[in-house]
GROMACS .gro file of C-alpha atoms in nm:
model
  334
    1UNK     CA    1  29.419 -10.303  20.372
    2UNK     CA    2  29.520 -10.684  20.406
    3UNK     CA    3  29.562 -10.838  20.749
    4UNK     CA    4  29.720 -11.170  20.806
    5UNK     CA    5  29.679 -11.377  21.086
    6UNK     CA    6  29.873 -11.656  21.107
    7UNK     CA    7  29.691 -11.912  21.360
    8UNK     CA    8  29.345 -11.822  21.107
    9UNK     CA    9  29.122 -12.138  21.220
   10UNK     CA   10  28.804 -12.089  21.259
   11UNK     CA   11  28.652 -12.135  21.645
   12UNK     CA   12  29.000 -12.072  21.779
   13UNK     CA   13  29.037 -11.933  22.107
   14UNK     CA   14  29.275 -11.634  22.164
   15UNK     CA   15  29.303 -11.536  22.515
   16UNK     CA   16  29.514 -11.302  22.736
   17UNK     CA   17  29.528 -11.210  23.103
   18UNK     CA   18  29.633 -10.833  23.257
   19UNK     CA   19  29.740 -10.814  23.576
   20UNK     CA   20  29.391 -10.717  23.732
   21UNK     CA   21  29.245 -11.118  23.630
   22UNK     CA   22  29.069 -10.951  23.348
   23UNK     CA   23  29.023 -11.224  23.087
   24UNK     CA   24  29.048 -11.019  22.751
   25UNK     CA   25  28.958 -11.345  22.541
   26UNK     CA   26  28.785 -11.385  22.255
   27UNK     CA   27  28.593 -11.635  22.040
   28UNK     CA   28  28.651 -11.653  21.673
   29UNK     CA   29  28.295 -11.636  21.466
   30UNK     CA   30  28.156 -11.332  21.743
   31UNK     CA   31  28.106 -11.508  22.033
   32UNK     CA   32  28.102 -11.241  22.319
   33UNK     CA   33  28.248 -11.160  22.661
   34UNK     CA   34  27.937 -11.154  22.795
   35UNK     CA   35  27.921 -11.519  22.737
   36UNK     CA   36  28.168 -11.661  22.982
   37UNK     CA   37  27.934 -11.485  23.259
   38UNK     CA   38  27.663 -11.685  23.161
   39UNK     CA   39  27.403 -11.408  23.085
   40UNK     CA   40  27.204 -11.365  22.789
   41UNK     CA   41  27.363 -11.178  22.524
   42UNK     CA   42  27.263 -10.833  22.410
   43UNK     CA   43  27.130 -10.801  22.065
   44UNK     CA   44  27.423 -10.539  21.973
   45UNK     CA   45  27.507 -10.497  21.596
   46UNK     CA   46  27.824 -10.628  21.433
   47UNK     CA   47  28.055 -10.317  21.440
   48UNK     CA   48  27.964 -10.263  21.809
   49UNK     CA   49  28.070 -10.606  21.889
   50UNK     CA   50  28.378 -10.573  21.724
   51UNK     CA   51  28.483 -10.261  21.880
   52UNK     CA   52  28.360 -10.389  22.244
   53UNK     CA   53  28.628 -10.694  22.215
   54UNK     CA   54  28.888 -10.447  22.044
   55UNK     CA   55  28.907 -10.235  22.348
   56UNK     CA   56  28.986 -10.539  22.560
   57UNK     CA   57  29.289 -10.644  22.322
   58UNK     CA   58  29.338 -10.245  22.324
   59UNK     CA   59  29.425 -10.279  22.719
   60UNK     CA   60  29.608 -10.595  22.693
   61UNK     CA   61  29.801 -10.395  22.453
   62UNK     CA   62  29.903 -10.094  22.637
   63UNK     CA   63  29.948 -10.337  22.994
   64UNK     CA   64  30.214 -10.516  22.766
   65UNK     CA   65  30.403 -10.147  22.641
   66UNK     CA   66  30.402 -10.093  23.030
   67UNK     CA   67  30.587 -10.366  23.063
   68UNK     CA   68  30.920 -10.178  22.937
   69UNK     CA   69  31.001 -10.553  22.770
   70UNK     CA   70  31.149 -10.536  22.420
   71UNK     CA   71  30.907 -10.803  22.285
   72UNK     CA   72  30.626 -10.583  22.301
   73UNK     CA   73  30.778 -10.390  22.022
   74UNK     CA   74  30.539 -10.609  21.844
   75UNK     CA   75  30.224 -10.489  21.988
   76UNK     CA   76  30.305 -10.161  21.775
   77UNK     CA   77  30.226 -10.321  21.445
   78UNK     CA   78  29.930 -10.473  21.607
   79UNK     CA   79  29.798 -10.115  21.746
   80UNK     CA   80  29.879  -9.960  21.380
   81UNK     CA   81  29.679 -10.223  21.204
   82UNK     CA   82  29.374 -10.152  21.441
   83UNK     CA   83  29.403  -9.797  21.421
   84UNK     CA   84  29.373  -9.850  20.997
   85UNK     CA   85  29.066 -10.035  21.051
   86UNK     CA   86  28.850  -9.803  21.300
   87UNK     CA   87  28.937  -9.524  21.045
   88UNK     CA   88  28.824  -9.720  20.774
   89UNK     CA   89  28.519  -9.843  20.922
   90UNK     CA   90  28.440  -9.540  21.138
   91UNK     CA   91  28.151  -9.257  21.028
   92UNK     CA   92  28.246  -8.927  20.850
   93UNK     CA   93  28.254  -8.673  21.207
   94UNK     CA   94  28.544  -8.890  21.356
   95UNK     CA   95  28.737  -9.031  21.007
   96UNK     CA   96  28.962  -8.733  20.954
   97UNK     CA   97  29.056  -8.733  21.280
   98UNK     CA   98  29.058  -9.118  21.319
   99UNK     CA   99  29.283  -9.142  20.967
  100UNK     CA  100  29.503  -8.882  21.097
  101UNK     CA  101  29.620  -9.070  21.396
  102UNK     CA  102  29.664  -9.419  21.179
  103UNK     CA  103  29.867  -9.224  20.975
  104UNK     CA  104  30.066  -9.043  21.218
  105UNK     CA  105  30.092  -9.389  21.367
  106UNK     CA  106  30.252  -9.570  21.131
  107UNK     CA  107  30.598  -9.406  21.194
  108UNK     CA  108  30.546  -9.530  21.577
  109UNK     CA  109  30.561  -9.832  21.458
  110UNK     CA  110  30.907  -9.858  21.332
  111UNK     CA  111  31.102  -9.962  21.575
  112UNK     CA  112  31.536 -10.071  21.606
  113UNK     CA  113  31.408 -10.345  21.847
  114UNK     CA  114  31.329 -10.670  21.703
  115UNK     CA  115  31.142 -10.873  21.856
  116UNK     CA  116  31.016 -11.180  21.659
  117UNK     CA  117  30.927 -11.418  21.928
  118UNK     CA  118  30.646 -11.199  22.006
  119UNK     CA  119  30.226 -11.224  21.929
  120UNK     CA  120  30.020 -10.954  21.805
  121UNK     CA  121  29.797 -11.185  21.666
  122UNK     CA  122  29.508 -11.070  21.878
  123UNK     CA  123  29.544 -10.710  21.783
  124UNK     CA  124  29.618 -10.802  21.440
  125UNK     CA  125  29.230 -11.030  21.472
  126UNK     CA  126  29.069 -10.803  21.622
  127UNK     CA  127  29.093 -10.518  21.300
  128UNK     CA  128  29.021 -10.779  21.077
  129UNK     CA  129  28.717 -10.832  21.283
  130UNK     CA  130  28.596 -10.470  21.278
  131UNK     CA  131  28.703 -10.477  20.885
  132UNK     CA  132  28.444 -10.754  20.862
  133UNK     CA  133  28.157 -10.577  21.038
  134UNK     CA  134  28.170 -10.271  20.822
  135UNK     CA  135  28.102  -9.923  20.878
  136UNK     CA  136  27.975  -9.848  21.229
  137UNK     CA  137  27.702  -9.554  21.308
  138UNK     CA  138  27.780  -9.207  21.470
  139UNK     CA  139  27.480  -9.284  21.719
  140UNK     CA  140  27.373  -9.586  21.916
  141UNK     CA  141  27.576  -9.874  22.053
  142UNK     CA  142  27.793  -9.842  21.725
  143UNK     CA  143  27.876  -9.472  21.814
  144UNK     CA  144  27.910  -9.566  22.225
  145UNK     CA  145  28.140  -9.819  22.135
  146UNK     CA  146  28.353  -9.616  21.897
  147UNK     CA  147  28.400  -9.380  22.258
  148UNK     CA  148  28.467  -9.673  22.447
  149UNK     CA  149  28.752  -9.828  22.204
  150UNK     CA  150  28.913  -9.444  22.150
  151UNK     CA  151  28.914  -9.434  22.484
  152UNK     CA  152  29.152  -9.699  22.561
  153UNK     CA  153  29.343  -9.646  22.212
  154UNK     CA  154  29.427  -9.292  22.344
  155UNK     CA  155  29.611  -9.489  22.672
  156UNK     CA  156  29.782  -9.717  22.377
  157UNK     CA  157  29.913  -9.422  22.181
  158UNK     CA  158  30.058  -9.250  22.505
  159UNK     CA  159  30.196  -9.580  22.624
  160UNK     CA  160  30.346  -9.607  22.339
  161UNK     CA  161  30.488  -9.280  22.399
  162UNK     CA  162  30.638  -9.388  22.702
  163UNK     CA  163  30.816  -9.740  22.554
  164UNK     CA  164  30.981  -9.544  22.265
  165UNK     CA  165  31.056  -9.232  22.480
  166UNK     CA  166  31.250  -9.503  22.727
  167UNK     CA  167  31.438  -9.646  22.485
  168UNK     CA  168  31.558  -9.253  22.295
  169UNK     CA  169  31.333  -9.353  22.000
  170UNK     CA  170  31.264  -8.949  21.983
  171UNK     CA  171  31.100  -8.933  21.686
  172UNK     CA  172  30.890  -9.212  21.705
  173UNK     CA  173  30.762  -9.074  22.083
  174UNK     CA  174  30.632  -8.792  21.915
  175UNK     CA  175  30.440  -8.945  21.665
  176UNK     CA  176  30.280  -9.153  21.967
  177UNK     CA  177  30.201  -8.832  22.118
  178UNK     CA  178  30.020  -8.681  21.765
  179UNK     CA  179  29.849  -8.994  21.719
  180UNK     CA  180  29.716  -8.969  22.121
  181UNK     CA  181  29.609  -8.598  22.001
  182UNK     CA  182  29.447  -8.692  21.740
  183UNK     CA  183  29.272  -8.973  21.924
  184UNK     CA  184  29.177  -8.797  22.223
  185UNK     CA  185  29.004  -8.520  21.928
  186UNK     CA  186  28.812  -8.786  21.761
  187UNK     CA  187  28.676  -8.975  22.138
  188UNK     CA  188  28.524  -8.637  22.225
  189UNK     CA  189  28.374  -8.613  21.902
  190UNK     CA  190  28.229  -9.028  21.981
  191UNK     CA  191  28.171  -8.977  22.350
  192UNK     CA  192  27.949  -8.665  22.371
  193UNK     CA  193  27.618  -8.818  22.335
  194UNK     CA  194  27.670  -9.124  22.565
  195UNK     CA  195  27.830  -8.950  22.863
  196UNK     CA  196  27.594  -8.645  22.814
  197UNK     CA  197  27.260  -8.907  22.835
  198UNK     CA  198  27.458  -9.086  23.132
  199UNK     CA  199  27.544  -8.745  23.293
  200UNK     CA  200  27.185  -8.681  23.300
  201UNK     CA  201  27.123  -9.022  23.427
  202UNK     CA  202  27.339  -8.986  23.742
  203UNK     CA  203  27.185  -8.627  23.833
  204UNK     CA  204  26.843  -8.806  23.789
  205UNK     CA  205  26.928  -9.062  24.088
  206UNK     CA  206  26.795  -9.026  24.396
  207UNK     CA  207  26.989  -8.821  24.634
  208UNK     CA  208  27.061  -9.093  24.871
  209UNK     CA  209  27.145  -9.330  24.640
  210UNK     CA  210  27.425  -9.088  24.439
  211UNK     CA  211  27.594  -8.997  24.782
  212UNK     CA  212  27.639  -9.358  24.839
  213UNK     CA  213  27.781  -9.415  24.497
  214UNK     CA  214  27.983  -9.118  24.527
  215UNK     CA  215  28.071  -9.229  24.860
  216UNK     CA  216  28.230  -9.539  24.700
  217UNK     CA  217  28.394  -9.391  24.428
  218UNK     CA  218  28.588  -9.132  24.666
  219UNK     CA  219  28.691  -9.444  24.891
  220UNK     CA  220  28.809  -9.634  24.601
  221UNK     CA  221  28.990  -9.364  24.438
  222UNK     CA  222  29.367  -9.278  24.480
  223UNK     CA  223  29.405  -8.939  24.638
  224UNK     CA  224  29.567  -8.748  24.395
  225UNK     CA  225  29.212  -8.899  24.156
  226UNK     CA  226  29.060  -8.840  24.426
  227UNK     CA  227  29.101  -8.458  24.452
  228UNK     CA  228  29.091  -8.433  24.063
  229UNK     CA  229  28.724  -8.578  24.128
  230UNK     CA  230  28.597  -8.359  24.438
  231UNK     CA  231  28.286  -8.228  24.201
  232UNK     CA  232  27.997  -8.396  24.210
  233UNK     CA  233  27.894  -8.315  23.897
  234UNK     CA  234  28.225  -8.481  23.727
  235UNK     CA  235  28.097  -8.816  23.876
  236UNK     CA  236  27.780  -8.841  23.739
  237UNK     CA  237  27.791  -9.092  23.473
  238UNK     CA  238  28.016  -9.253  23.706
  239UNK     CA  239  27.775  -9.278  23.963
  240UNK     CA  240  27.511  -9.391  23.676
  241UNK     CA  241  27.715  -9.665  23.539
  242UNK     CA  242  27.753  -9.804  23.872
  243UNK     CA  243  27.430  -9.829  23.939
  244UNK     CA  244  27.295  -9.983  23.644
  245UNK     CA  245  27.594 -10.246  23.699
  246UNK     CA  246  27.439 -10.306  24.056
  247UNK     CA  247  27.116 -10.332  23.893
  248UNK     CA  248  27.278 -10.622  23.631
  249UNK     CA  249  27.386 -10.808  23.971
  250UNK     CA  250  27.749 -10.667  24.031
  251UNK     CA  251  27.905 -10.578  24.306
  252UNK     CA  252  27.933 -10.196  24.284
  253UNK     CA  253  28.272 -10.150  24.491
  254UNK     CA  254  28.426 -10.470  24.379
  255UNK     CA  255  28.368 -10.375  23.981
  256UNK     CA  256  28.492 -10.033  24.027
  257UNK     CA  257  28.824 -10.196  24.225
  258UNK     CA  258  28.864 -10.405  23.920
  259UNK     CA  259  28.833 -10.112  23.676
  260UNK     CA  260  29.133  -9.918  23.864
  261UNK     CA  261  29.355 -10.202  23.934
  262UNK     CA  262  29.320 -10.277  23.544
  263UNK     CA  263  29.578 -10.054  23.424
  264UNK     CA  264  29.760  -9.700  23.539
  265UNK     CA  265  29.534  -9.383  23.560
  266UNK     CA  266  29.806  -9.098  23.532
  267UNK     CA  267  29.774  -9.046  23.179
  268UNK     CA  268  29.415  -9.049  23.156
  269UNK     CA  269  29.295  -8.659  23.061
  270UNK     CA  270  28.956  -8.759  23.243
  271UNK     CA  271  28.960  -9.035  23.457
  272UNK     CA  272  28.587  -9.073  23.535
  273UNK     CA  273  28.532  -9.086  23.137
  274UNK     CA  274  28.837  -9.407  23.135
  275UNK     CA  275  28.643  -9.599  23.449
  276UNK     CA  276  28.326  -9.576  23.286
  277UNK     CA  277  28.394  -9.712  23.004
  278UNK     CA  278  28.600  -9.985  23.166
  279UNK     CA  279  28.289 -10.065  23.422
  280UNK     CA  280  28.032 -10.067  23.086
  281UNK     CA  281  28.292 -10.321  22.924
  282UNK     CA  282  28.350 -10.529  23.244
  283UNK     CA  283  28.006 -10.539  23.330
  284UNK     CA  284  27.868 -10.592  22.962
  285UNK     CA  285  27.640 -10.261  23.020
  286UNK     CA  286  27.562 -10.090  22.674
  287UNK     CA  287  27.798  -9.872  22.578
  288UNK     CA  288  27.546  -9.620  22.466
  289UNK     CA  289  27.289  -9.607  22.771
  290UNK     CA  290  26.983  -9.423  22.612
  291UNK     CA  291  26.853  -9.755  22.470
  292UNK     CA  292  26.837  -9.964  22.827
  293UNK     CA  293  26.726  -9.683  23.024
  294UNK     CA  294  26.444  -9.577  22.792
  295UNK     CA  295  26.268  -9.951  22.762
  296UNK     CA  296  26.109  -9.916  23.033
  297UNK     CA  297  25.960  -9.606  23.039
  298UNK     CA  298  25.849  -9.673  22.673
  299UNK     CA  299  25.616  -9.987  22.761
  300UNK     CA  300  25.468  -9.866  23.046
  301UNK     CA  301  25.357  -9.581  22.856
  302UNK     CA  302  25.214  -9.736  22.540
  303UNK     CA  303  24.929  -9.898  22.632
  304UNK     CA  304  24.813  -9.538  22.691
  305UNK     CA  305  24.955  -9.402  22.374
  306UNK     CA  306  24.722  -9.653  22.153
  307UNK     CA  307  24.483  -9.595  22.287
  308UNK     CA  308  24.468  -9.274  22.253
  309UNK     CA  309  24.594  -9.317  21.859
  310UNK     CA  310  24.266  -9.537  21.860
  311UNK     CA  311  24.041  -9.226  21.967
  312UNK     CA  312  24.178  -9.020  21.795
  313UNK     CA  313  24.160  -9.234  21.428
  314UNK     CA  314  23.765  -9.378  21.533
  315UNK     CA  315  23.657  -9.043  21.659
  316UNK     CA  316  23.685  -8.803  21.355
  317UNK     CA  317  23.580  -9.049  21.143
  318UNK     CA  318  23.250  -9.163  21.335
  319UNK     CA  319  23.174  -8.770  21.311
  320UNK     CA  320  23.256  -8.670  20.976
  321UNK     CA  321  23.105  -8.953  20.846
  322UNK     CA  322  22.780  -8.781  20.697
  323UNK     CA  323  22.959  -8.483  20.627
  324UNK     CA  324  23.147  -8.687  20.341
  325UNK     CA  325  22.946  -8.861  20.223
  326UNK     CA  326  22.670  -8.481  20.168
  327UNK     CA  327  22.843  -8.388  19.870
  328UNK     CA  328  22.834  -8.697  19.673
  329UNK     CA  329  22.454  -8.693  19.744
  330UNK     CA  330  22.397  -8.351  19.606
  331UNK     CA  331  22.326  -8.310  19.266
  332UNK     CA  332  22.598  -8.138  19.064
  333UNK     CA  333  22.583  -7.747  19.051
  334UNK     CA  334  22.614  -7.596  18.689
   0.00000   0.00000   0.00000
């Protein structure tokens, strides 16, 4: 598929702004988020970079279909376009799924209203960006990433949804709402792994630490999300991500604010699963957290591991030594 952008120079700077201060920018040539923030970019591979700055378009997207204003008609072609690339570029457990929503999709995307003053050019940059990197992994940061764009596409698709359903585009509602199906199938497919290891990672904390996190979250929380939430055990890799992003110097409470105020939470299916991956983005965490939480634990621990690879390859060979060499000393038996 061809994608067309019409401001195409090179080291041009595309930015937008949602209604919680979230700069969504980005810089052509993969120049990250993380960059404005002054820290020291992760090593993170080209499809996982793509797909990090795709989900903020993604929510600049669906802020704009919430804004009931005919011009964001637009932002439907823009959404169809990225929803082509991810299933072109995405691996073989989440493609069916993944092609079945683009293609579902593309009758949400034709629309009575015209409205030709208005820019998709982000959306419309950011799949020819994850065209560019290739084919992502089904593990790793490429597969956490993958979880954390579906995530916010399945918000688009049901935002969507809403726009077309408020204007008696019936037909093209329900495709919104297949396409969200089909997302929301091919996330849980992406997600498992990462919010399974950061599950774990939240039961692991210590117990005062997770009541204060949990603590915050139920404070911050709208009631009705708040009830939804009243498990401990659903806020887990809520609790984790939070403190790994006080860890990276955040402000727990103040991130998490940011998070909610970002965009509505009603038609999330899980809204722990939506805030995490919003806090990872915000706070430039990897979206896959095995990786940072295992470095660590891996170099304090290999000193001891060569060393005792080193016994073990020196000691059977200091004994068996004459053993070997016996037979070639012995004369030949006929």
């Amino acid at each position: 598929m061809e994608f067309t952008v019409r401001d195409g120079g090179a080291g041009r700077v595309h930015r937008g702004r949602d209604r919680s201060g979230v700069a969504d920018g980005h810089l052509d040539g993969g120049q990250e988020e993380g960059a404005a923030v002054g820290r020291r970019r992760p090593a993170w591979s080209p499809p996982a970079r793509e797909r990090r700055h795709a989900t903020g378009i993604a929510e600049r997207a669906a802020v704009l279909l919430d804004s009931d204003d005919d011009e964001a008609a637009a932002q439907l072609v823009g959404v169809g376009e990225l929803l082509d690339a991810v299933a072109q570029t995405s691996p073989a457990a989440t493609r069916a799924e993944l092609g079945a929503a683009a293609k579902v999709f593309e009758r949400a995307t034709r629309s009575h209203v015209r409205a030709e003053r208005a820019d998709s050019r982000a959306l419309r940059t950011a799949a020819r960006g994850i065209i560019q990197a290739g084919s992502a992994l089904g593990r790793g940061e490429d597969g956490g990433t993958t979880a954390m764009l579906l995530s916010t596409l399945v918000l688009v698709a049901l935002a969507a949804a809403h726009w077309h359903s408020a204007r008696g585009h019936a037909q093209q509602a329900h495709a919104s709402r297949q396409a969200a199906e089909h997302l929301r199938a091919a996330y849980h497919q992406a997600a498992a792994a990462p919010i399974r290891a950061l599950r774990d990672q939240g039961r692991a904390l210590p117990e005062a630490e997770r009541r204060t996190y949990e603590a915050t979250i139920r404070a911050a929380l709208p009631n009705e999300e708040r009830r939804a939430t009243s498990s401990s055990t659903k806020t887990d890799a809520l609790a984790a991500t939070l403190a790994q992003a006080e860890q990276a110097g955040h402000d727990p409470k103040a991130l998490l604010q940011q998070a909610i105020d970002m965009r509505e939470l009603d038609t999330a299916e899980n809204t722990n699963d939506v805030l995490v991956w919003r806090l990872r983005r915000l706070a430039h965490l990897p979206a896959h957290p095995g990786e940072a939480t295992r470095r660590p634990q891996a170099s304090t621990s290999r000193p001891k591991t060569t060393a005792n690879h080193t016994i073990n390859r020196t000691a059977p060979t200091a004994a068996s030594r004459p053993a070997a060499s016996d037979p070639r000393n012995r004369p030949p038996r006929r």
